[in-house]
mmCIF file of C-alpha atoms in Angstrom:
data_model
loop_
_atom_site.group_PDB
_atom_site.id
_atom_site.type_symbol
_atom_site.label_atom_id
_atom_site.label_comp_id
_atom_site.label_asym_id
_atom_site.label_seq_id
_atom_site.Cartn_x
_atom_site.Cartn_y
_atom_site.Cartn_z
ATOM 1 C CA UNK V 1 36.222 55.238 34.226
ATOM 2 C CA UNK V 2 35.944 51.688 34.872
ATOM 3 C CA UNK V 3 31.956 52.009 35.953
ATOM 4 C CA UNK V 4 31.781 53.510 32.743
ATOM 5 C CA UNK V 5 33.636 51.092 30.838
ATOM 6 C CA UNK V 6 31.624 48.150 32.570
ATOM 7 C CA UNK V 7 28.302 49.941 32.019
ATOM 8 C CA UNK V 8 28.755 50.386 28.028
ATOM 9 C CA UNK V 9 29.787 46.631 27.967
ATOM 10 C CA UNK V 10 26.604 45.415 29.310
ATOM 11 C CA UNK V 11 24.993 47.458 26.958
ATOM 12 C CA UNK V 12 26.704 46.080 24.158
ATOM 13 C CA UNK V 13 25.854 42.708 25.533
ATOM 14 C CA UNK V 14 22.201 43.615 26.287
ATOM 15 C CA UNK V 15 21.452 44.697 22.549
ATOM 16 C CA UNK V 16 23.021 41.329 21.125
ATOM 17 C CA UNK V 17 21.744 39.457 23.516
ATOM 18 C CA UNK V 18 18.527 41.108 22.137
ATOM 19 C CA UNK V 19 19.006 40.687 18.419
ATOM 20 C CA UNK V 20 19.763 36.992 19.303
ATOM 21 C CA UNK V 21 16.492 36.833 20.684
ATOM 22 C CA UNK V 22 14.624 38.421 17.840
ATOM 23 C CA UNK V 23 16.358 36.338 15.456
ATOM 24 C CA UNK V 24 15.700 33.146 16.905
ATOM 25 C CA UNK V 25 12.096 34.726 16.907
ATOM 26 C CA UNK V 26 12.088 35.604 13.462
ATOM 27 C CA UNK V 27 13.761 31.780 12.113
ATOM 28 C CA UNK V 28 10.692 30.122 13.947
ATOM 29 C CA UNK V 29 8.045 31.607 12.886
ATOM 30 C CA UNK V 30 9.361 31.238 9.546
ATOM 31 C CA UNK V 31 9.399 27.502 10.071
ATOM 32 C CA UNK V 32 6.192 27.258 11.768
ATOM 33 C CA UNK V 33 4.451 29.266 8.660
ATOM 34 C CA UNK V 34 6.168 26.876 5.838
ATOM 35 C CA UNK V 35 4.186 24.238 7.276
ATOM 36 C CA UNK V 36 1.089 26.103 8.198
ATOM 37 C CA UNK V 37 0.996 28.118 5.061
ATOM 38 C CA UNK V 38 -0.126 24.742 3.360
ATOM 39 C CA UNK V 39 -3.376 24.745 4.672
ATOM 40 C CA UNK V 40 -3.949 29.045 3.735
ATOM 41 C CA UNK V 41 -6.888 29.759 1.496
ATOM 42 C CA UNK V 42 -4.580 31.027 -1.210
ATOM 43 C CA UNK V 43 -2.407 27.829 -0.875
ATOM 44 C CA UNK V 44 -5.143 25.698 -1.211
ATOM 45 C CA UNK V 45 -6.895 27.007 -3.921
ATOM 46 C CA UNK V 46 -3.079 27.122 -5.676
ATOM 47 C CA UNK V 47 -2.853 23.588 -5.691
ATOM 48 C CA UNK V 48 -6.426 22.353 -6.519
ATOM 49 C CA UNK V 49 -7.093 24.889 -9.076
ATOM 50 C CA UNK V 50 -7.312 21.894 -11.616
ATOM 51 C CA UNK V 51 -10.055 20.463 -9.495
ATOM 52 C CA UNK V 52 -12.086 23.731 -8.873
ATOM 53 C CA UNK V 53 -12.598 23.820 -12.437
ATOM 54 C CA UNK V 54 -15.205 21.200 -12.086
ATOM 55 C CA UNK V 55 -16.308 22.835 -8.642
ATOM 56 C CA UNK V 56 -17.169 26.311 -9.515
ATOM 57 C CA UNK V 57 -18.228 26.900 -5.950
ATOM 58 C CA UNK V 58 -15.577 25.003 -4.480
ATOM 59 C CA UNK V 59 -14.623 26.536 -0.715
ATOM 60 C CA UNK V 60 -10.545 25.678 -0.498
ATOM 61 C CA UNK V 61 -10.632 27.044 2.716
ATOM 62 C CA UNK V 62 -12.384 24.038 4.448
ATOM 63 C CA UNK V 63 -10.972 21.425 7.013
ATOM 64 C CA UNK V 64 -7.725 19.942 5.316
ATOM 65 C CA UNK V 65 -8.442 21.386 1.902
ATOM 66 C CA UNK V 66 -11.552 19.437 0.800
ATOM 67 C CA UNK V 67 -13.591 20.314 -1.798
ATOM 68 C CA UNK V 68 -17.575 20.049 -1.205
ATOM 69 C CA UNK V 69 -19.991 18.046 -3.914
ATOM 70 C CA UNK V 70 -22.914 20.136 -5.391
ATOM 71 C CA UNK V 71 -25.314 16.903 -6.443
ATOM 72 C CA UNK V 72 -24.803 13.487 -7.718
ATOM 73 C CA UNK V 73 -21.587 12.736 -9.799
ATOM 74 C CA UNK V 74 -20.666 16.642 -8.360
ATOM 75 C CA UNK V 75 -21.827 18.155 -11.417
ATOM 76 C CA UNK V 76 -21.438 21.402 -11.947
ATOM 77 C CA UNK V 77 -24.199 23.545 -10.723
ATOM 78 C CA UNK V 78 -25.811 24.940 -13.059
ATOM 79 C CA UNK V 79 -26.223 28.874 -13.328
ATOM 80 C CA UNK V 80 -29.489 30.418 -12.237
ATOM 81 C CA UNK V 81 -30.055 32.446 -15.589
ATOM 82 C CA UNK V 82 -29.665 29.404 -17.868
ATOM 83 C CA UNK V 83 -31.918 26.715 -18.240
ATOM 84 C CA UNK V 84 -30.865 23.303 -19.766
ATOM 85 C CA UNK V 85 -31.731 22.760 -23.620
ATOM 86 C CA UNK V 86 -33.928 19.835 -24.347
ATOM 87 C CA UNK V 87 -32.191 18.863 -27.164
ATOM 88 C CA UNK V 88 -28.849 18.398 -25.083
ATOM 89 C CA UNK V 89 -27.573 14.612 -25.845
ATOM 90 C CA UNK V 90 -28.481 12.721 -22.386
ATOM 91 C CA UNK V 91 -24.622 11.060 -22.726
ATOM 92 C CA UNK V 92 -21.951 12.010 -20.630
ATOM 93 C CA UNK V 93 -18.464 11.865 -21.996
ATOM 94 C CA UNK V 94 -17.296 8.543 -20.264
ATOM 95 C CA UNK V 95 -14.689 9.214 -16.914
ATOM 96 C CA UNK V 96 -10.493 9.573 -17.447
ATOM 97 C CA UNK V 97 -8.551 7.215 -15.405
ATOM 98 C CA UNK V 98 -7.312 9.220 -12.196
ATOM 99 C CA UNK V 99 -4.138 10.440 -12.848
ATOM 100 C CA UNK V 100 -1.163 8.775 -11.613
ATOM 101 C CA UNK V 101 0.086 11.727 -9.200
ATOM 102 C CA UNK V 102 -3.292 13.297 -8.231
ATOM 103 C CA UNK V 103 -3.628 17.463 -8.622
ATOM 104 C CA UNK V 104 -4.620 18.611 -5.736
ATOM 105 C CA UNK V 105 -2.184 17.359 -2.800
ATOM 106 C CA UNK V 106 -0.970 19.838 -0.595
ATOM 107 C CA UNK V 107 2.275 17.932 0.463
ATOM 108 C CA UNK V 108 2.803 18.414 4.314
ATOM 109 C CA UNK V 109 0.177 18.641 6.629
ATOM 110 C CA UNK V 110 0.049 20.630 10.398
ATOM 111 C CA UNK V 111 -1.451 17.770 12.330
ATOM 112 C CA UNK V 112 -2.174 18.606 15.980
ATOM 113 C CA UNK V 113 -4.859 16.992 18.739
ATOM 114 C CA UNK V 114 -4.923 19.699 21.060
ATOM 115 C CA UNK V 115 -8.556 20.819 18.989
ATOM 116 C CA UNK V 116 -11.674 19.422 20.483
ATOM 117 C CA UNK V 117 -13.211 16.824 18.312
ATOM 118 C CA UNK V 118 -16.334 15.544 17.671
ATOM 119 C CA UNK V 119 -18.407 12.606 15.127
ATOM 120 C CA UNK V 120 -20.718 15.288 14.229
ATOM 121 C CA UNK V 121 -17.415 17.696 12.901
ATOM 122 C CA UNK V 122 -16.243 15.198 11.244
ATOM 123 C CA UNK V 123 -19.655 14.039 9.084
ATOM 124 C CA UNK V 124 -19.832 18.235 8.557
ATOM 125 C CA UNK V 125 -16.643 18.274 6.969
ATOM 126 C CA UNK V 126 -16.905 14.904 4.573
ATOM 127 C CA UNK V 127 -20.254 15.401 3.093
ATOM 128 C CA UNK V 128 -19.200 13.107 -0.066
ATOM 129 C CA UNK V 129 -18.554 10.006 2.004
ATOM 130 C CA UNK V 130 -21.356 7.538 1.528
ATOM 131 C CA UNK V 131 -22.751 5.440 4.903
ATOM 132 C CA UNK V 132 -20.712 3.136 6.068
ATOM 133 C CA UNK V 133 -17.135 5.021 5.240
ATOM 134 C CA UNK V 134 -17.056 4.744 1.598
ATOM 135 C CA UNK V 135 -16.160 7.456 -1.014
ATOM 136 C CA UNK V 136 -15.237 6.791 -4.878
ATOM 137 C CA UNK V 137 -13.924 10.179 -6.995
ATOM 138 C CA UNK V 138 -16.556 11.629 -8.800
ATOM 139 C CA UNK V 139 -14.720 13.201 -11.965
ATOM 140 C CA UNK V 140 -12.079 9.894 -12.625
ATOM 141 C CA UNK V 141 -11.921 6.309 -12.743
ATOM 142 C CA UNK V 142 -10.131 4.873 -9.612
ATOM 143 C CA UNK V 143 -7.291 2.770 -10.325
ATOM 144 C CA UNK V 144 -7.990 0.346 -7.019
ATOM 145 C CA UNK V 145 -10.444 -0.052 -5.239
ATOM 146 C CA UNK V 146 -9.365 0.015 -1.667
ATOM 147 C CA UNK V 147 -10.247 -1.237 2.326
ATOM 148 C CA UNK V 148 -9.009 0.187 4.888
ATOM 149 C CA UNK V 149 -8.550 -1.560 8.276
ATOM 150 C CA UNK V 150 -7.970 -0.661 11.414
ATOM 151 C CA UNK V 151 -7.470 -2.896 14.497
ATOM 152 C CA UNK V 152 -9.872 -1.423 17.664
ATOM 153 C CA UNK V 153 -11.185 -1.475 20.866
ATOM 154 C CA UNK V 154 -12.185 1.642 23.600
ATOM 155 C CA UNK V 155 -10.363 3.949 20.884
ATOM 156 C CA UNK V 156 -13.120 6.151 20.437
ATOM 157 C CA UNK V 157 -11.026 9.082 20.965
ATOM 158 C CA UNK V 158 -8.347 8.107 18.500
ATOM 159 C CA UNK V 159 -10.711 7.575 15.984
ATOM 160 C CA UNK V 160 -12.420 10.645 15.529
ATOM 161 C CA UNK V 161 -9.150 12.400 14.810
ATOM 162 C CA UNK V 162 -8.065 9.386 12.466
ATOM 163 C CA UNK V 163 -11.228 9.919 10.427
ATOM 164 C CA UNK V 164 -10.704 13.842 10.700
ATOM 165 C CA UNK V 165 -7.467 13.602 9.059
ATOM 166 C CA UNK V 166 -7.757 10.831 6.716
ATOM 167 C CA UNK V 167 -11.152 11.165 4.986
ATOM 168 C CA UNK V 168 -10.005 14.196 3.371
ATOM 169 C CA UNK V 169 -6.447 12.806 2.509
ATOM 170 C CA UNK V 170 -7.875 10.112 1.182
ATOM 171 C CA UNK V 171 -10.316 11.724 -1.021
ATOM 172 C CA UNK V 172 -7.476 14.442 -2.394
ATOM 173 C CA UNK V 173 -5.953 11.230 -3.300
ATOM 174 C CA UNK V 174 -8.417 10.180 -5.554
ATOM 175 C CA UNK V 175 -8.922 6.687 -4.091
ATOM 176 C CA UNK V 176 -11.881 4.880 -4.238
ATOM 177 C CA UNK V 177 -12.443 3.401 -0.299
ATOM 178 C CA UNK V 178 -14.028 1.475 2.400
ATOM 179 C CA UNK V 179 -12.904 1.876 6.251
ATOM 180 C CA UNK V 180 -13.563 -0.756 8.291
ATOM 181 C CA UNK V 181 -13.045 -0.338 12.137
ATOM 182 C CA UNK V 182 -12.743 -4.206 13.436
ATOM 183 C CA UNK V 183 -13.395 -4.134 17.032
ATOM 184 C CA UNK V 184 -12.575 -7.089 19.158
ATOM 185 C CA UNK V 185 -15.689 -7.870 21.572
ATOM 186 C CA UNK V 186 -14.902 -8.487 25.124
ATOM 187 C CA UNK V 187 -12.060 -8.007 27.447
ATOM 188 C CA UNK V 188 -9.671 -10.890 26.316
ATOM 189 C CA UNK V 189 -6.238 -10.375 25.596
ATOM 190 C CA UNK V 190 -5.682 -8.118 22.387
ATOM 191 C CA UNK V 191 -4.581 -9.586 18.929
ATOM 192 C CA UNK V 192 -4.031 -7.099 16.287
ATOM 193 C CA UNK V 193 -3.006 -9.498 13.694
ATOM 194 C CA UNK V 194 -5.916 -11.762 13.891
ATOM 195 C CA UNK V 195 -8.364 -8.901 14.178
ATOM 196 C CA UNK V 196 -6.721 -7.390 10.966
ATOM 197 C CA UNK V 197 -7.214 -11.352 9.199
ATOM 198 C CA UNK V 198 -11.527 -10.934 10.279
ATOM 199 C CA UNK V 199 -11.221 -7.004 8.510
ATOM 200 C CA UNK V 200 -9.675 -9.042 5.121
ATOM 201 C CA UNK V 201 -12.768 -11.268 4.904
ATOM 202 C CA UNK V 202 -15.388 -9.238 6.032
ATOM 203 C CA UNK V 203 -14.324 -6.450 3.468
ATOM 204 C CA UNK V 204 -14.227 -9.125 0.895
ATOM 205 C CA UNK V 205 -17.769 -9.898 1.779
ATOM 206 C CA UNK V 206 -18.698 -6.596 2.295
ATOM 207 C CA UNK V 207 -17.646 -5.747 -1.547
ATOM 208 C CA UNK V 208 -15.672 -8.235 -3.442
ATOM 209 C CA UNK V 209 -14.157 -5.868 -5.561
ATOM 210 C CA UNK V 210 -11.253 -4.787 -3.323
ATOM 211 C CA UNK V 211 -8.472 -5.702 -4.386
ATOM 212 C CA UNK V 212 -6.063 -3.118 -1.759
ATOM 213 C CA UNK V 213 -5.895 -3.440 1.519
ATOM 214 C CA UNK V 214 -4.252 -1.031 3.637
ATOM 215 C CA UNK V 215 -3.674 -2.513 7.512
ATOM 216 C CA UNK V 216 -3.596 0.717 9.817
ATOM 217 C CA UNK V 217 -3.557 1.558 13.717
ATOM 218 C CA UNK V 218 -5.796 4.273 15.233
ATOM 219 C CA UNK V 219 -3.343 5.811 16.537
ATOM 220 C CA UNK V 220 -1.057 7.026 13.470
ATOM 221 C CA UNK V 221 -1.769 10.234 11.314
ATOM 222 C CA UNK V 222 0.555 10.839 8.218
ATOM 223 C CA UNK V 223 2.101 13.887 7.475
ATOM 224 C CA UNK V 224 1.987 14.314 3.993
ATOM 225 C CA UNK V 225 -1.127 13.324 1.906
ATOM 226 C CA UNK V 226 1.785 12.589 -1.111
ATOM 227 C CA UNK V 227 2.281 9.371 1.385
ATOM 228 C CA UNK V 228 -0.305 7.657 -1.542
ATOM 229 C CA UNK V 229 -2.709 4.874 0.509
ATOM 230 C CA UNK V 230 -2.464 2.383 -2.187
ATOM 231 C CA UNK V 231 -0.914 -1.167 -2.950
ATOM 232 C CA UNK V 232 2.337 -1.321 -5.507
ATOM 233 C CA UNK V 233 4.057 -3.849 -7.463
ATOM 234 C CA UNK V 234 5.940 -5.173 -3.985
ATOM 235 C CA UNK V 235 3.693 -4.778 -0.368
ATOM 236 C CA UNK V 236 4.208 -1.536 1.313
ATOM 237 C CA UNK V 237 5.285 0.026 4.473
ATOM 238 C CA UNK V 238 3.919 3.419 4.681
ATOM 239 C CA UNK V 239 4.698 4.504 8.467
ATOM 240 C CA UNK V 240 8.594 4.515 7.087
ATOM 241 C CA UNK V 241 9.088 7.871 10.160
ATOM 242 C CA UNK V 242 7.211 8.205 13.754
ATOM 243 C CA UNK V 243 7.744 11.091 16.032
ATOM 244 C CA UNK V 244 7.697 8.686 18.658
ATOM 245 C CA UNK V 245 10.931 7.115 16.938
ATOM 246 C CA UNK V 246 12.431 10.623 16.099
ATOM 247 C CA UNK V 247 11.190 10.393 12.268
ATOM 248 C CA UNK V 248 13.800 7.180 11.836
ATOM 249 C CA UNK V 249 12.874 3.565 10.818
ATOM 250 C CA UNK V 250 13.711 1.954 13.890
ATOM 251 C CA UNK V 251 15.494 -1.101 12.032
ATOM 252 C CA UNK V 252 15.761 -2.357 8.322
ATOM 253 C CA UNK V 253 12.824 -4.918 9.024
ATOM 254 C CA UNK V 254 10.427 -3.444 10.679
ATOM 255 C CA UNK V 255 6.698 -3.507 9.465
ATOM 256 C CA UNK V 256 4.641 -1.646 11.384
ATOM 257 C CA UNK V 257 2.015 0.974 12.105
ATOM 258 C CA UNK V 258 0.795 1.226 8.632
ATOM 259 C CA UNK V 259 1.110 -1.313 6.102
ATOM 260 C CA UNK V 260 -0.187 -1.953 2.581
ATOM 261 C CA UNK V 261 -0.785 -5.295 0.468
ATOM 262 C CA UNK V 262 -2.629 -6.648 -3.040
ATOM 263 C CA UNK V 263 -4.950 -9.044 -2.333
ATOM 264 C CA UNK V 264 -2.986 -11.616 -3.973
ATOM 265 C CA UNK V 265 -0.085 -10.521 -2.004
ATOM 266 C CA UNK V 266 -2.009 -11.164 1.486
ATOM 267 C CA UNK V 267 -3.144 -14.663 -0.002
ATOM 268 C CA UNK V 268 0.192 -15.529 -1.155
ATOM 269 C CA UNK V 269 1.865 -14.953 2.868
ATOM 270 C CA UNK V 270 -1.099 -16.873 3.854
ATOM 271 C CA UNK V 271 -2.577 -13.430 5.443
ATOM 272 C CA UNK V 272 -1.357 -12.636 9.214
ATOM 273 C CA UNK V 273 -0.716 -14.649 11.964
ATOM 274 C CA UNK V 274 -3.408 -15.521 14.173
ATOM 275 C CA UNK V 275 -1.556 -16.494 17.624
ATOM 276 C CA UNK V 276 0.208 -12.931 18.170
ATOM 277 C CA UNK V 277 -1.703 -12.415 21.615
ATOM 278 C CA UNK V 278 -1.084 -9.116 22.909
ATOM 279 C CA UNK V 279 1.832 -6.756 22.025
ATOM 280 C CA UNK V 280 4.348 -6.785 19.332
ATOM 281 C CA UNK V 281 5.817 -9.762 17.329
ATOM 282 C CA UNK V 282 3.327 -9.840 14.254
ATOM 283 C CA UNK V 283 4.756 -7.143 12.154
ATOM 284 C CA UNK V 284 7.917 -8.994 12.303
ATOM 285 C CA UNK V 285 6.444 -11.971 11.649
ATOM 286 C CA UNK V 286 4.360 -11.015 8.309
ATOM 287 C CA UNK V 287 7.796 -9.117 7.427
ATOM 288 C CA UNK V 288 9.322 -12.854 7.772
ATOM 289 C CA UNK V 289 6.323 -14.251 5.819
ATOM 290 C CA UNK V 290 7.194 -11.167 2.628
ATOM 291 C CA UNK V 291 10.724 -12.358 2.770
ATOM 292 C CA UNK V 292 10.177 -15.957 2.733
ATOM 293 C CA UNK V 293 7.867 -15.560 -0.090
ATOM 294 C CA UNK V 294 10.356 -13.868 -2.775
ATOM 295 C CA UNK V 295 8.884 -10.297 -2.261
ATOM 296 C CA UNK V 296 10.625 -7.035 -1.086
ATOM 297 C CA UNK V 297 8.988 -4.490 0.996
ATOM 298 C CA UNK V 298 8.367 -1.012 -0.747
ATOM 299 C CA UNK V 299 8.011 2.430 1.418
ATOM 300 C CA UNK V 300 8.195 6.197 0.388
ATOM 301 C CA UNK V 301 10.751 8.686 1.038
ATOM 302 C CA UNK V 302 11.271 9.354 4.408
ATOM 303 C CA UNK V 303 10.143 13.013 3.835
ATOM 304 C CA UNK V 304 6.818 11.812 3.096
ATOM 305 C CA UNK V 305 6.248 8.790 5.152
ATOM 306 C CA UNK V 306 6.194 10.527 7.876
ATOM 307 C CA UNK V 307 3.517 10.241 10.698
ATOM 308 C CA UNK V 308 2.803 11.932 14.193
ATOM 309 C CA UNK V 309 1.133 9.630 17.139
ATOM 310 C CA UNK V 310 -1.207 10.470 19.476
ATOM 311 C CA UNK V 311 0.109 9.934 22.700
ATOM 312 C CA UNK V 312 -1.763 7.269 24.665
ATOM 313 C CA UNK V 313 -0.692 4.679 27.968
ATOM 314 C CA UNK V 314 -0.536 0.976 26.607
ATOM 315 C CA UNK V 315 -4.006 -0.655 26.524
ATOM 316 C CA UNK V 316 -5.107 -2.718 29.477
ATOM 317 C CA UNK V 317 -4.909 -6.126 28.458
ATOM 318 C CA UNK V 318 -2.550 -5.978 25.487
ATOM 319 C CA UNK V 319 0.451 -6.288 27.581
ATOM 320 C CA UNK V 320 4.170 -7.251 25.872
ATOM 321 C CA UNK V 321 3.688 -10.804 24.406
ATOM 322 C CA UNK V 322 6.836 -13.027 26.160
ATOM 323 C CA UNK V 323 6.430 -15.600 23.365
ATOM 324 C CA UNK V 324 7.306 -13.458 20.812
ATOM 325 C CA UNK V 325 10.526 -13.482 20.333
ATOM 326 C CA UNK V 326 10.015 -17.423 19.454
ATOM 327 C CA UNK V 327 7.428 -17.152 17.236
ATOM 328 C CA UNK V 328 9.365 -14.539 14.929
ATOM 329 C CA UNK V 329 12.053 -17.378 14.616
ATOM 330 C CA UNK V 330 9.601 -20.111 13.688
ATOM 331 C CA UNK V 331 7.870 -18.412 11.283
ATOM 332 C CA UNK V 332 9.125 -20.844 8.052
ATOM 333 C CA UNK V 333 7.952 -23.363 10.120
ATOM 334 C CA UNK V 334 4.389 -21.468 10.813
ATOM 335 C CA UNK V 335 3.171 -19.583 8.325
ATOM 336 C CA UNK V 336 1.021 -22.443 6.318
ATOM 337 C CA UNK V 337 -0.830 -23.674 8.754
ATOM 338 C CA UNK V 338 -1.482 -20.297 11.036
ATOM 339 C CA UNK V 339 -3.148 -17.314 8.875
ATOM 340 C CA UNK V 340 -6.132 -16.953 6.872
ATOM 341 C CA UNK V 341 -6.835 -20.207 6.142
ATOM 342 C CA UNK V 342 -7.134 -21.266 9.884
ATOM 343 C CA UNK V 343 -8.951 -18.231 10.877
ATOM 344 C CA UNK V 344 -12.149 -18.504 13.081
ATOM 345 C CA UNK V 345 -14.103 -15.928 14.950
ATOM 346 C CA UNK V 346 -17.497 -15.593 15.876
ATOM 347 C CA UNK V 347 -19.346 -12.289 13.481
ATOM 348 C CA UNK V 348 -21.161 -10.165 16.715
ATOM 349 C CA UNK V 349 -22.570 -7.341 14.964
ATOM 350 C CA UNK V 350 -22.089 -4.976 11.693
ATOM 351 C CA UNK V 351 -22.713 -1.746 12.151
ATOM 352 C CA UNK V 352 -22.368 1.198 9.243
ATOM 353 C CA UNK V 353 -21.866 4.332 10.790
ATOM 354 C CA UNK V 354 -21.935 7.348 8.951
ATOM 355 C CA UNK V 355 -17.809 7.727 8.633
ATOM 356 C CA UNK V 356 -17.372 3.731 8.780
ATOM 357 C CA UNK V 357 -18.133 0.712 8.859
ATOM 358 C CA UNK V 358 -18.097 -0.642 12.738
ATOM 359 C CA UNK V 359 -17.260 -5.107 12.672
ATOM 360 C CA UNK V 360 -17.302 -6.297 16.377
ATOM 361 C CA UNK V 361 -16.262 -10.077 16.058
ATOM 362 C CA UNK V 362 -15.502 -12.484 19.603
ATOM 363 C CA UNK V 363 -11.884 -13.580 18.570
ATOM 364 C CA UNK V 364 -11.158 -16.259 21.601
ATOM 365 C CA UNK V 365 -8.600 -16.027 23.646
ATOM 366 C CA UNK V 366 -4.812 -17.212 23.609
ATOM 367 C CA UNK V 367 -4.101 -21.003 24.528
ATOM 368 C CA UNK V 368 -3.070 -21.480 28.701
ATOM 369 C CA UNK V 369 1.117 -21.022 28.683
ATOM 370 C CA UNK V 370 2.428 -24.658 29.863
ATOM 371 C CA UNK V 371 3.767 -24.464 33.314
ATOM 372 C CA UNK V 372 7.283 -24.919 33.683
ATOM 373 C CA UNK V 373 9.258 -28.211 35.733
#
């Protein structure tokens, strides 16, 4: 009787332990397909039906939701049957401003790296960018025209995901951009800050009509293509959530990862500091240099400013800067003599790729430390 007893309990136990299981089952996959079901066909097409008006062709069910261009200005193609009139007026009715929230965003985005990826996908899937990494909305007047600069060297890897992802973010977004990959020649000691100061001029020089500059590392992919990539009324900190930081701002002050400013904002902090050699300390310093100059830093929810990382080891020779800590308290004392009005670097080459423009500029090398006693 007690066998029996014993034997009915484990059943018992068995089964829940079962529909435990197959719940837990059931509540993933449910959360995996909220975020994947962003990037279905039917999804897609949901949320840029406004834009697939002017695309009658329009295939929603390419990489990240991009629309293809048909021709110049991405008319409309006409239909084989019809045949244009020759009395039709020659003017076009003159381009809207881009609206303020742009149609066809999807929201969040399933970003993974475990896909191989090459430069050849990545020119398949953006046939609208122009050489050199530049792209302007076809049916609306930009409201900024924006560069986009990112900080390299031996990141190949990194990059071809960054341009996977962003291109098409960028052009849901309806912004009108450059990207700029400023890659520091040699094998001196890294400076991110300084490198980021040669992308400001060169992009000036390059086109001066940008007047947005958003400062970005290869490494960072956001999460939600609401996360706008454009400069406000106060400078901007867009990478507000890493995974690497559990989707938290790691403390009220920090700068980091992905960064927006005006032009006239960058001029009026002086630009970055230039004598940041190696890791860390300049994103607290140009937070210092905001602050000191009556501004406010701006970010977006932390829903949207979200952003995954693709895991890496630290570079070789951009090892922890020991002098940081210092320099972040002497800022007030720094910042009008050290930025972009003491920058100098030596222009190696310019090189417009298909998906970007490629700046490889000999940046020096920090000062010898002072020897202690």
């Amino acid at each position: 009787m007690t066998r029996l007893l014993l034997g009915v309990t484990l059943e018992r136990i068995c089964k829940a332990v079962l529909l435990l299981c197959l719940l837990h089952f059931v509540i993933i996959m449910i959360l995996y397909f909220d975020v994947y079901a962003q990037h279905l066909d039917f999804f897609s097409r949901f949320n840029a039906r406004n834009a697939s008006r002017s695309h009658p062709f329009s295939n929603s069910s390419r990489p990240n939701g991009t629309i293809p261009s048909y021709g110049p200005a991405s008319a409309e193609a006409p239909s084989p049957s019809t045949k244009p009139s020759t009395n039709q007026s020659a003017t076009e009715k003159p381009l809207q401003p881009c609206q303020e929230t742009p149609p066809g965003l999807v929201g969040r985005l399933l970003i993974e790296f475990s896909s191989p990826m090459s430069m050849e996908r990545v020119q398949r899937e953006n046939p609208d960018v122009r050489q050199g990494g530049k792209y302007s909305p076809p049916d609306c007047l930009p409201r900024q025209k924006v560069a986009i600069l990112i900080p390299f060297r031996h990141r190949e890897h990194h990059l071809k995901y960054w341009l996977h992802y962003l291109h098409p973010i960028l052009r849901r977004q309806k912004v009108a951009y450059g990207i700029y990959i400023i890659n520091q020649f040699g094998e001196d000691t890294f400076n991110r800050a300084k490198l980021l100061n040669v992308g400001f001029m060169e992009a000036l020089k390059d086109d001066e009509e940008y007047d947005c500059f958003i400062f970005s590392d290869v490494d960072l992919i956001p999460m939600d293509d609401r996360n706008l990539y454009r400069c406000y009324e106060q400078p901007r900190h867009f990478a507000v959530g890493m995974d690497k930081f559990g989707f938290r701002l790691p403390y009220a002050g920090y700068f980091g990862g992905v960064s927006g400013l005006s032009k006239s904002q960058f001029l009026k902090i002086n630009g970055f500091p230039n004598e940041y050699w190696g890791w860390g300390g300049e994103d607290d310093d140009i937070f210092n240099r905001i602050s000191l100059n009556g501004m406010k830093v701006s970010r977006p929810d932390i829903r949207i400013g979200r952003y995954r990382m693709i895991k890496h080891e630290r570079d070789k020779h951009n090892e922890p800067n020991p002098q940081r800590f210092t320099k972040i308290q002497n800022t007030k004392m720094t910042m009008k003599r050290d930025g972009i009005s003491s920058l100098q670097y030596r222009l190696v080459e310019i090189s417009r790729q298909p998906m970007y423009t490629n700046i490889t500029v000999e940046i020096g090398r920090p000062p010898p430390r002072l020897a202690r006693g």
